[in-house]
Amino acid sequence: MTAPVLPTIADVRAAVRRLNGIAVRTPLLPAPVLQRLLGRPVFVKAETLQLTGSFKFRGAWNRIAAMTAAERAPGVVAFSSGNHAQGVAAAAHLHGVAAAIVMPSDAPRVKVDGTRAWGGEVHFYDRARESREAMAAHLAAERGAIVIPAFDDPHVIAGQGTAGLEIAVAVAARGLTLGAVVTPVGGGGLASGLALALEAAAPDARLYGAEPEGFDDLRRSLAAGRIVANEARSGSIQDALLSPSVCRRTFAILRPRMAACVAVSDDEARSAMAWAALHLKLVTEPGGAAALAAVLSGHIPAGEDALVIVLSGGNTDAVTTTS
Amino acid sequence: MTAPVLPTIADVRAAVRRLNGIAVRTPLLPAPVLQRLLGRPVFVKAETLQLTGSFKFRGAWNRIAAMTAAERAPGVVAFSSGNHAQGVAAAAHLHGVAAAIVMPSDAPRVKVDGTRAWGGEVHFYDRARESREAMAAHLAAERGAIVIPAFDDPHVIAGQGTAGLEIAVAVAARGLTLGAVVTPVGGGGLASGLALALEAAAPDARLYGAEPEGFDDLRRSLAAGRIVANEARSGSIQDALLSPSVCRRTFAILRPRMAACVAVSDDEARSAMAWAALHLKLVTEPGGAAALAAVLSGHIPAGEDALVIVLSGGNTDAVTTTS
């Protein structure tokens, strides 16, 4: 096995230029209630407000923008439980090309609708009986199209890293020192991008990951010093974070750069969603609120410098207004 | 009756300087679904993400910041159904002074809790039997404190106007022309501030107001050429917008500067709240979603230039997460 090509901070900076004027420079919002509770400046990076309701648009746009016109022409293919699906559909649409997306038949309806709203052509598969990888490969071969991985790709990781540079710039602009960033972790694409960005722009900041209980493969992989996969494939409401494991590429980036990973329960994620709606006026999805859940549950070490919590996605069917 | 002192754009610019580094420069977020529906660039100004969950912090901060230290020392007093209450409580707290707030006994719990969380001392009154003005005047006299009006004050109006300058700057930064701004209207403080800001920074933009059905006093006042009060005092879920009428000051500013006002039903407000949660990932309160409701219901004339919808507040008990 040859070592995978790893993106560098130069790739993240190139992604910043590609995303400029296209992606939302999402706000870094103060969380005064948490600030008083923790005795340090606390902010949330609201990637819920990114186009398509999650950070995934960043990586998808960067990957497609890095293609030649000829590579892009036949359209693109992706497989995803939902947020990457929408990110790829939107990025393809805004590039004027088609997107075929392989999604599980039990994907949240809001994610299927969101993918279709951006013109994505949805192909369902049965999690128990079919291989989404095989189905995507077949669609791609049929069309001569490129498959855009959800996280195992240098351009995708570099695209997600743009959120990390935005965090570093916004914290510095407030005259504060960035002490720690907490992010949800699924396959590790966002975490890897953040790691590269922080290493360059805020080298003293510590990066923490939050994973669903039972899907804490990165936490266990960091402890074991090698990639350990999750046993279960489903069974958590944090659907955006249920990757089988991190990949060699993201593990190679994260292993030397992460301070720690913690597991959060579905109940903690649920409470964090309600907390975000009440105190931040933000809709989050269960997986998107995992880092907030880790902080609210006391899993992240105390500190004095600014703490930034990444809210990675807000695509949920589960928020209702009852006035 | 002497004419009331009206704030000018110079007062709005002074407020920008006072709020700098304190208030949230709230994001102007794209609304791609509406953009495709309406065939024009559409954005929301998310004042829901302001400190205290509504634009009210701007005016309250500006009013208190304009006081002398001696005027501030005894604390401040305000009466409000909830958003101004929280804005004043937070602005007073951040100035290191006390705030006594007179609130109706049926105010939404989230607004009472929010006011107390910022250290506000809440005094309840009974809408049917007591005068909140008299109660506030009594508290103020007792303490030698100044009452901060919810809208009938030049500094409060100028503070709200800072949101208008931010809108104009953010739209221009995208290389777009601002065609129209739609805002919820209660007593007209926010609308007046926006009117002054747009007149100076985007003079071709049209300003529209959205009021609850049965509380469309500004719409009827504009038609009559004089202030006409609402008959009802309660009976709409859009609790933030139930002022008896605009005041002489806000009417003097708005009469020559508003394109039109429209009334939205509670059902339209409810639908807009759900729409904002699903498509924008933002929690809004019924009154805070009134301008969005006006747009979604087709009440705002078509156009080609950018449309900005102000989401003025997000303090609701009515959002639940059910995952």
XYZ file of C-alpha atoms in Angstrom:
646
model
C 0.000 0.000 0.000
C 1.418 3.362 -0.969
C 0.814 6.279 1.392
C -2.167 8.419 0.423
C -1.578 11.934 -0.917
C -2.238 14.362 1.899
C -3.480 17.909 1.356
C -1.407 20.761 2.752
C -2.217 24.237 4.008
C -1.453 25.479 0.482
C -4.372 23.371 -0.743
C -6.607 24.906 1.929
C -5.560 28.388 0.836
C -6.263 27.494 -2.798
C -9.711 26.340 -1.693
C -10.295 29.701 0.004
C -9.752 31.380 -3.370
C -12.080 28.938 -5.168
C -14.861 29.328 -2.621
C -14.589 33.124 -2.429
C -17.897 34.737 -3.386
C -19.597 31.319 -3.721
C -19.744 29.687 -0.305
C -21.162 31.494 2.708
C -18.486 32.863 5.014
C -20.467 31.522 7.941
C -20.673 33.668 11.061
C -18.736 33.025 14.256
C -21.437 33.758 16.805
C -20.924 34.505 20.508
C -22.510 32.102 22.992
C -22.776 34.362 26.064
C -24.631 31.791 28.177
C -21.840 29.262 27.691
C -19.237 31.960 28.146
C -20.544 32.676 31.657
C -20.830 28.965 32.398
C -17.290 28.107 31.293
C -15.525 31.341 32.205
C -13.908 31.747 28.806
C -14.925 33.312 25.486
C -17.119 30.816 23.622
C -18.283 31.013 20.012
C -20.062 28.746 17.574
C -19.043 28.401 13.947
C -22.462 28.090 12.322
C -21.860 25.814 9.354
C -25.586 25.135 9.576
C -25.875 28.443 7.700
C -23.652 27.258 4.842
C -25.339 26.647 1.478
C -27.215 23.290 1.745
C -27.250 23.518 5.546
C -23.874 21.929 6.255
C -20.125 22.401 5.730
C -20.172 19.733 3.000
C -20.698 22.316 0.262
C -17.164 23.591 0.832
C -15.396 20.345 -0.032
C -17.766 19.471 -2.857
C -17.350 22.864 -4.498
C -13.582 22.728 -4.136
C -13.388 19.239 -5.652
C -15.531 20.132 -8.674
C -13.803 23.498 -9.154
C -10.461 21.689 -9.285
C -11.631 19.507 -12.200
C -11.005 20.401 -15.811
C -14.041 21.405 -17.856
C -13.764 18.063 -19.679
C -13.751 16.117 -16.407
C -16.785 18.035 -15.211
C -18.808 17.807 -18.413
C -20.341 14.329 -17.858
C -21.503 15.418 -14.409
C -20.430 13.957 -11.083
C -21.443 11.050 -8.857
C -21.476 10.736 -5.076
C -22.830 8.495 -2.333
C -23.954 9.924 0.962
C -26.536 9.657 3.698
C -27.453 13.226 3.043
C -25.244 16.225 3.728
C -22.524 15.380 1.235
C -25.348 14.539 -1.195
C -26.753 18.044 -0.935
C -23.326 19.663 -1.025
C -22.406 17.818 -4.234
C -25.820 18.469 -5.818
C -25.553 22.205 -5.133
C -21.905 22.480 -6.179
C -22.634 20.598 -9.415
C -25.729 22.716 -10.099
C -23.788 25.944 -9.602
C -21.122 24.594 -11.970
C -23.851 23.830 -14.502
C -23.317 20.062 -14.499
C -25.435 17.081 -13.426
C -25.082 15.129 -10.188
C -26.180 11.534 -9.554
C -26.352 10.777 -5.841
C -26.615 7.334 -4.258
C -28.518 7.637 -0.959
C -29.758 5.073 1.574
C -33.484 4.414 1.319
C -33.848 5.450 4.986
C -32.099 8.824 4.608
C -33.870 11.711 6.398
C -36.504 13.124 4.088
C -35.185 16.653 4.480
C -31.862 15.491 3.012
C -33.466 13.708 0.054
C -35.670 16.736 -0.641
C -32.704 19.074 -0.306
C -30.660 17.004 -2.761
C -33.477 17.013 -5.306
C -34.135 20.725 -4.804
C -30.607 21.357 -6.088
C -31.287 19.215 -9.153
C -29.589 16.096 -7.802
C -30.683 12.791 -9.343
C -31.257 10.496 -6.349
C -30.601 6.728 -6.592
C -31.687 4.801 -3.499
C -29.953 1.718 -2.142
C -30.844 -0.656 0.657
C -28.270 -0.394 3.481
C -28.701 -4.073 4.349
C -28.512 -5.619 0.866
C -26.704 -3.298 -1.533
C -23.283 -1.670 -1.825
C -23.447 2.068 -2.356
C -19.834 2.056 -3.487
C -20.620 -0.454 -6.240
C -23.720 1.427 -7.289
C -21.804 4.717 -7.479
C -18.953 3.092 -9.409
C -21.448 1.665 -11.883
C -23.151 5.040 -12.421
C -19.788 6.747 -12.833
C -18.519 4.193 -15.370
C -21.755 4.447 -17.334
C -21.386 8.230 -17.645
C -17.634 8.670 -17.641
C -18.123 10.733 -14.516
C -15.899 11.178 -11.478
C -17.024 10.008 -8.028
C -16.624 12.692 -5.364
C -15.718 11.046 -2.048
C -17.347 12.334 1.121
C -14.026 12.695 2.913
C -11.252 10.530 1.438
C -9.951 13.145 -1.008
C -7.342 15.922 -0.725
C -9.531 18.572 -2.393
C -12.548 17.689 -0.285
C -10.488 17.909 2.917
C -8.892 21.175 1.783
C -12.342 22.620 1.081
C -13.591 21.788 4.568
C -10.405 23.354 5.950
C -11.546 26.785 4.756
C -13.905 26.823 7.750
C -10.844 26.493 9.994
C -9.075 29.479 8.475
C -12.283 31.505 8.865
C -12.403 30.550 12.552
C -8.782 31.578 13.106
C -9.258 34.924 11.338
C -12.520 35.733 13.136
C -11.126 34.941 16.586
C -7.978 36.984 15.947
C -10.104 39.880 14.648
C -11.746 39.996 18.087
C -8.349 40.331 19.708
C -8.626 36.881 21.282
C -6.382 33.824 21.335
C -7.924 30.618 20.033
C -7.606 27.973 22.737
C -9.629 25.083 21.374
C -11.930 23.991 18.576
C -14.434 21.170 19.014
C -15.884 19.533 15.909
C -18.194 16.634 15.112
C -16.341 13.712 13.483
C -17.685 11.185 11.002
C -15.148 10.152 8.363
C -12.823 12.892 9.518
C -12.889 15.168 6.466
C -13.931 18.302 8.319
C -11.697 17.497 11.284
C -8.732 16.975 8.937
C -9.337 20.273 7.170
C -9.643 22.064 10.498
C -6.441 20.396 11.716
C -4.458 21.665 8.734
C -5.923 25.157 9.057
C -5.281 25.431 12.798
C -1.747 24.103 12.519
C -0.987 26.979 10.159
C -3.134 29.800 11.518
C -3.514 29.057 15.250
C -0.810 26.524 16.128
C -1.461 26.681 19.888
C -5.148 25.798 19.552
C -6.195 22.284 20.531
C -8.563 20.331 18.288
C -11.172 18.037 19.851
C -13.520 15.650 18.084
C -16.997 14.518 19.086
C -18.335 11.166 17.863
C -21.570 9.300 18.583
C -21.421 6.612 21.266
C -20.815 3.277 19.535
C -19.297 5.101 16.549
C -16.219 6.463 18.289
C -13.811 4.849 15.860
C -11.461 7.844 15.817
C -11.271 7.928 19.616
C -10.447 4.216 19.660
C -8.119 4.506 16.656
C -6.125 7.276 18.334
C -5.807 5.091 21.447
C -4.784 2.014 19.431
C -2.433 3.875 17.105
C -4.151 2.261 14.097
C -7.521 2.499 12.395
C -10.209 0.599 14.281
C -13.618 0.394 12.610
C -17.042 0.692 14.223
C -18.995 -2.534 14.616
C -22.442 -1.081 14.033
C -23.563 0.578 10.802
C -26.686 2.223 12.165
C -28.488 2.742 15.466
C -27.744 6.377 16.328
C -29.814 9.476 15.546
C -26.539 11.230 14.677
C -26.916 9.985 11.105
C -24.323 12.349 9.605
C -21.542 10.770 11.677
C -22.040 7.040 11.064
C -19.092 6.344 8.770
C -17.610 2.847 9.219
C -14.285 4.437 10.172
C -11.902 7.236 9.382
C -9.732 6.495 6.330
C -5.983 6.217 6.002
C -5.809 9.767 4.683
C -7.806 11.430 7.443
C -6.168 9.289 10.138
C -2.714 10.257 8.873
C -3.662 13.916 9.185
C -5.524 13.639 12.489
C -3.334 11.255 14.484
C -0.549 13.775 15.170
C -2.862 16.800 15.330
C -5.851 15.950 17.545
C -5.858 16.638 21.255
C -8.602 14.095 21.966
C -11.893 12.622 20.845
C -14.938 12.062 23.021
C -18.155 10.091 22.532
C -21.565 11.718 22.999
C -24.843 9.884 23.543
C -27.965 10.442 21.473
C -29.620 11.972 24.535
C -26.764 14.451 24.837
C -27.093 15.297 21.136
C -30.853 15.792 21.535
C -30.349 18.121 24.486
C -27.743 20.071 22.550
C -30.196 20.545 19.643
C -32.790 21.951 22.019
C -30.162 24.144 23.653
C -29.031 25.526 20.293
C -32.624 26.329 19.304
C -33.305 28.101 22.595
C -30.053 29.925 23.217
C -28.553 30.352 19.758
C -31.727 30.429 17.628
C -30.071 27.873 15.349
C -31.534 24.664 13.973
C -29.023 21.833 14.215
C -29.244 18.165 13.288
C -28.248 15.529 15.850
C -24.787 14.891 14.392
C -24.313 18.601 13.744
C -24.816 19.301 17.439
C -22.369 16.616 18.639
C -19.548 19.041 19.447
C -21.941 21.306 21.343
C -23.175 18.222 23.184
C -19.602 17.350 24.133
C -19.099 20.822 25.608
C -22.470 20.974 27.403
C -21.841 17.535 28.889
C -18.516 18.632 30.346
C -16.382 16.354 28.161
C -14.016 19.109 26.984
C -11.198 20.266 29.317
C -11.441 23.754 30.820
C -9.265 26.601 29.599
C -9.022 30.362 29.471
C -8.598 31.125 25.786
C -11.444 31.210 23.295
C -13.363 27.997 22.643
C -15.013 27.508 19.255
C -17.712 24.882 18.766
C -18.417 23.813 15.188
C -22.119 23.269 14.427
C -21.584 21.218 11.314
C -25.114 20.717 9.975
C -28.756 21.584 10.406
C -30.592 19.193 8.112
C -33.179 17.606 10.346
C -36.818 16.654 9.994
C -37.144 16.959 13.711
C -37.652 20.649 14.374
C -41.248 21.730 14.571
C -42.780 25.058 15.392
C -45.933 24.853 17.429
C -47.122 28.450 17.932
C -47.614 69.968 20.615
C -44.046 70.568 19.540
C -42.637 68.327 16.842
C -40.609 65.392 18.210
C -36.835 65.403 17.737
C -36.026 63.074 14.854
C -32.780 61.163 14.588
C -30.684 61.662 11.452
C -28.275 59.476 9.533
C -25.479 61.098 11.571
C -27.067 59.564 14.669
C -27.156 56.157 12.970
C -23.476 56.473 12.098
C -22.689 57.456 15.697
C -24.552 54.332 16.793
C -22.409 52.222 14.462
C -19.337 53.461 16.322
C -20.910 52.781 19.735
C -21.993 49.247 18.796
C -18.701 48.320 17.122
C -17.161 45.287 18.812
C -20.170 44.889 21.129
C -23.209 43.980 19.027
C -23.127 41.093 16.573
C -22.703 42.217 12.976
C -25.427 39.772 11.996
C -24.973 37.823 8.785
C -26.793 38.569 5.547
C -27.580 35.018 4.445
C -28.566 33.902 0.948
C -31.963 32.278 0.538
C -31.416 30.262 -2.660
C -34.830 28.590 -2.590
C -36.571 31.981 -2.541
C -34.117 33.317 -5.091
C -35.218 30.674 -7.588
C -38.875 31.205 -6.699
C -38.779 34.989 -7.106
C -36.164 35.290 -9.848
C -34.093 37.857 -7.966
C -31.298 37.725 -5.397
C -32.866 37.180 -1.966
C -31.161 37.418 1.416
C -32.230 37.401 5.027
C -30.783 39.731 7.637
C -30.645 37.394 10.620
C -31.254 39.682 13.592
C -32.317 36.510 15.365
C -28.572 35.985 15.811
C -28.087 39.343 17.534
C -27.268 39.253 21.256
C -30.530 38.477 23.131
C -32.083 36.971 19.997
C -33.471 40.156 18.444
C -32.445 43.538 16.989
C -33.560 45.263 20.205
C -30.079 45.055 21.721
C -28.856 47.615 19.169
C -31.167 50.420 20.247
C -30.892 49.623 23.938
C -27.103 49.604 23.833
C -27.014 52.847 21.881
C -29.374 54.589 24.302
C -27.425 53.526 27.394
C -24.059 54.255 25.752
C -25.273 57.798 25.003
C -26.001 58.464 28.688
C -23.490 60.085 31.008
C -21.991 57.843 33.689
C -24.063 59.735 36.267
C -27.277 59.111 34.306
C -26.436 55.425 34.026
C -25.373 54.883 37.627
C -28.855 54.327 39.175
C -29.591 51.710 36.509
C -32.276 51.865 33.850
C -35.963 51.004 33.569
C -37.980 49.676 30.621
C -41.343 48.116 29.849
C -41.681 45.496 27.153
C -43.431 42.282 26.222
C -40.045 40.671 25.896
C -37.497 41.527 23.229
C -36.830 45.096 24.308
C -36.756 43.730 27.861
C -33.918 41.380 27.009
C -32.108 43.982 24.922
C -32.176 46.499 27.790
C -31.217 43.879 30.383
C -28.198 42.774 28.332
C -27.119 46.319 27.424
C -27.380 47.391 31.064
C -25.503 44.291 32.252
C -22.677 44.897 29.778
C -22.518 48.514 30.983
C -22.324 47.246 34.566
C -25.613 48.805 35.702
C -28.956 47.395 36.882
C -32.117 47.101 34.811
C -35.692 46.922 36.117
C -38.075 45.637 33.467
C -41.859 45.806 33.547
C -43.278 42.829 31.624
C -46.816 41.539 31.085
C -47.658 38.534 33.219
C -48.436 36.558 30.035
C -45.104 37.261 28.308
C -43.550 34.193 26.618
C -41.510 32.327 29.177
C -38.418 32.335 26.968
C -38.462 36.147 27.084
C -38.851 36.320 30.866
C -36.071 33.753 31.327
C -33.872 35.596 28.830
C -34.374 38.892 30.649
C -33.486 37.331 34.005
C -30.502 35.488 32.527
C -29.006 38.912 31.728
C -29.575 40.038 35.300
C -32.782 41.940 34.584
C -35.122 42.492 37.540
C -38.571 41.564 36.208
C -41.727 43.307 37.480
C -44.942 41.771 36.155
C -48.104 43.703 35.392
C -51.576 42.561 34.414
C -52.375 43.728 30.852
C -56.070 44.090 31.681
C -55.825 45.970 34.975
C -52.520 47.797 35.267
C -50.604 50.465 33.349
C -47.088 49.438 32.488
C -46.197 53.067 31.780
C -47.261 54.104 35.279
C -45.417 51.191 36.855
C -42.229 51.995 34.931
C -42.508 55.698 35.783
C -42.883 54.816 39.452
C -39.831 52.520 39.435
C -37.799 55.168 37.608
C -38.781 57.962 40.024
C -37.983 55.750 42.996
C -34.471 55.106 41.699
C -33.703 58.276 39.844
C -33.343 56.081 36.753
C -34.103 56.835 33.110
C -36.820 54.898 31.259
C -35.627 53.496 27.934
C -38.498 53.558 25.439
C -38.966 50.585 23.145
C -39.145 52.767 20.030
C -40.102 56.377 20.777
C -36.546 57.675 21.210
C -33.956 59.089 18.763
C -31.075 56.997 20.137
C -33.116 53.799 20.130
C -34.180 54.390 16.520
C -30.616 55.264 15.509
C -29.367 52.054 17.122
C -31.826 49.922 15.167
C -30.734 51.767 12.009
C -27.277 50.203 12.245
C -28.842 47.017 10.882
C -29.845 48.993 7.785
C -26.335 50.244 7.123
C -25.040 46.681 7.530
C -27.579 45.495 4.957
C -26.568 48.192 2.465
C -22.856 47.465 2.891
C -23.285 43.680 2.630
C -25.421 43.869 -0.517
C -23.008 46.305 -2.195
C -20.074 44.056 -1.231
C -21.701 41.317 -3.304
C -21.796 43.635 -6.299
C -25.606 43.796 -6.173
C -28.097 46.644 -6.110
C -30.499 46.690 -3.182
C -34.027 46.741 -4.549
C -36.173 46.289 -1.472
C -36.088 45.599 2.257
C -39.032 44.040 4.090
C -39.208 44.362 7.856
C -41.637 43.453 10.631
C -43.285 46.530 12.168
C -44.515 46.976 15.736
C -43.988 50.483 17.087
C -41.851 51.326 14.084
C -38.462 51.753 15.741
C -36.643 49.232 13.578
C -38.486 50.357 10.436
C -37.569 53.999 11.172
C -33.918 53.164 11.670
C -33.878 51.144 8.464
C -35.591 54.008 6.615
C -32.912 56.497 7.654
C -30.122 54.072 6.787
C -31.519 53.176 3.373
C -32.218 56.809 2.462
C -28.526 57.520 2.977
C -26.872 54.302 1.824
C -29.268 52.805 -0.759
C -31.651 55.599 -1.780
C -33.276 53.598 -4.584
C -34.252 50.711 -2.293
C -37.918 50.448 -1.324
C -38.865 49.738 2.295
C -41.861 47.517 3.064
C -43.400 46.783 6.445
C -45.210 43.656 7.635
C -47.739 43.878 10.473
C -50.052 41.301 12.067
C -53.627 41.238 10.796
C -55.720 43.350 13.157
C -52.594 45.252 14.219
C -51.878 46.953 10.903
C -51.967 50.460 12.352
C -49.062 51.680 10.228
C -50.707 50.438 7.031
C -53.919 52.227 7.960
C -52.071 55.296 9.241
C -50.179 55.637 5.951
C -53.495 55.391 4.088
C -55.188 57.934 6.371
C -52.267 60.329 6.508
C -52.490 60.393 10.310
C -51.825 57.953 13.149
C -54.633 55.437 13.545
C -54.383 53.099 16.556
C -55.213 49.391 16.700
C -58.429 48.464 18.441
C -57.216 45.202 19.956
C -54.377 44.931 22.479
C -53.870 41.181 22.193
C -55.090 38.242 20.142
C -52.194 37.516 17.762
C -49.309 35.089 18.204
C -47.044 37.809 16.766
C -46.539 39.125 20.311
C -43.521 41.285 19.465
C -45.584 43.439 17.101
C -48.645 44.300 19.182
C -47.928 47.967 19.964
C -51.068 50.100 20.222
C -49.779 52.233 17.336
C -46.710 53.832 15.854
C -45.746 57.074 17.597
C -45.464 60.613 16.243
C -41.716 60.231 15.935
C -41.702 56.960 14.013
C -44.664 58.036 11.863
C -42.885 61.278 10.951
C -39.885 59.253 9.783
C -41.825 56.487 8.063
C -44.615 58.380 6.328
C -42.432 59.870 3.577
C -40.063 56.887 3.390
C -42.124 53.665 3.275
C -43.213 52.108 0.011
C -46.053 50.155 1.628
C -47.183 48.076 4.576
C -48.965 44.741 4.413
C -50.797 42.649 6.999
C -49.924 38.986 7.582
C -52.089 36.419 9.317
C -50.963 34.270 12.218
C -51.165 31.233 9.928
C -48.831 32.929 7.458
C -46.446 33.759 10.315
C -46.562 30.150 11.522
C -45.793 28.832 8.042
C -42.924 31.285 7.714
C -41.435 30.064 11.009
C -41.525 26.484 9.743
C -40.075 27.568 6.399
C -37.208 29.398 8.116
C -36.405 26.363 10.265
C -36.396 24.026 7.252
C -34.740 26.169 4.592
C -32.646 28.642 6.557
C -31.945 26.594 9.706
C -32.980 29.617 11.735
C -35.331 29.763 14.694
C -37.701 32.713 14.398
C -40.537 33.900 16.598
C -43.948 34.611 15.043
C -43.502 38.383 14.860
C -39.880 37.986 13.809
C -40.988 35.976 10.787
C -43.674 38.478 9.687
C -41.623 39.973 6.850
C -40.729 36.499 5.578
C -44.412 35.623 5.786
C -45.259 38.687 3.695
C -42.812 37.583 1.002
C -43.824 33.899 1.031
C -47.497 34.906 0.803
C -46.870 36.992 -2.300
C -47.653 40.341 -0.662
C -44.459 42.076 -1.816
C -44.204 43.372 -5.422
C -41.829 41.592 -7.804
C -38.538 43.137 -8.854
C -35.124 42.309 -10.233
C -32.740 43.833 -7.727
C -31.818 42.216 -4.432
C -34.547 41.676 -1.856
C -33.592 41.600 1.828
C -35.962 40.156 4.420
C -35.349 41.156 8.028
C -35.846 38.327 10.534
C -36.174 40.534 13.573
C -36.383 38.056 16.447
C -36.148 34.430 17.455
C -37.392 34.322 21.033
C -40.070 31.673 20.976
C -41.108 28.866 23.267
C -42.554 27.108 20.287
C -39.648 25.321 18.654
C -39.192 21.755 19.742
C -36.759 19.157 18.551
C -38.182 15.683 18.383
C -35.333 13.449 17.165
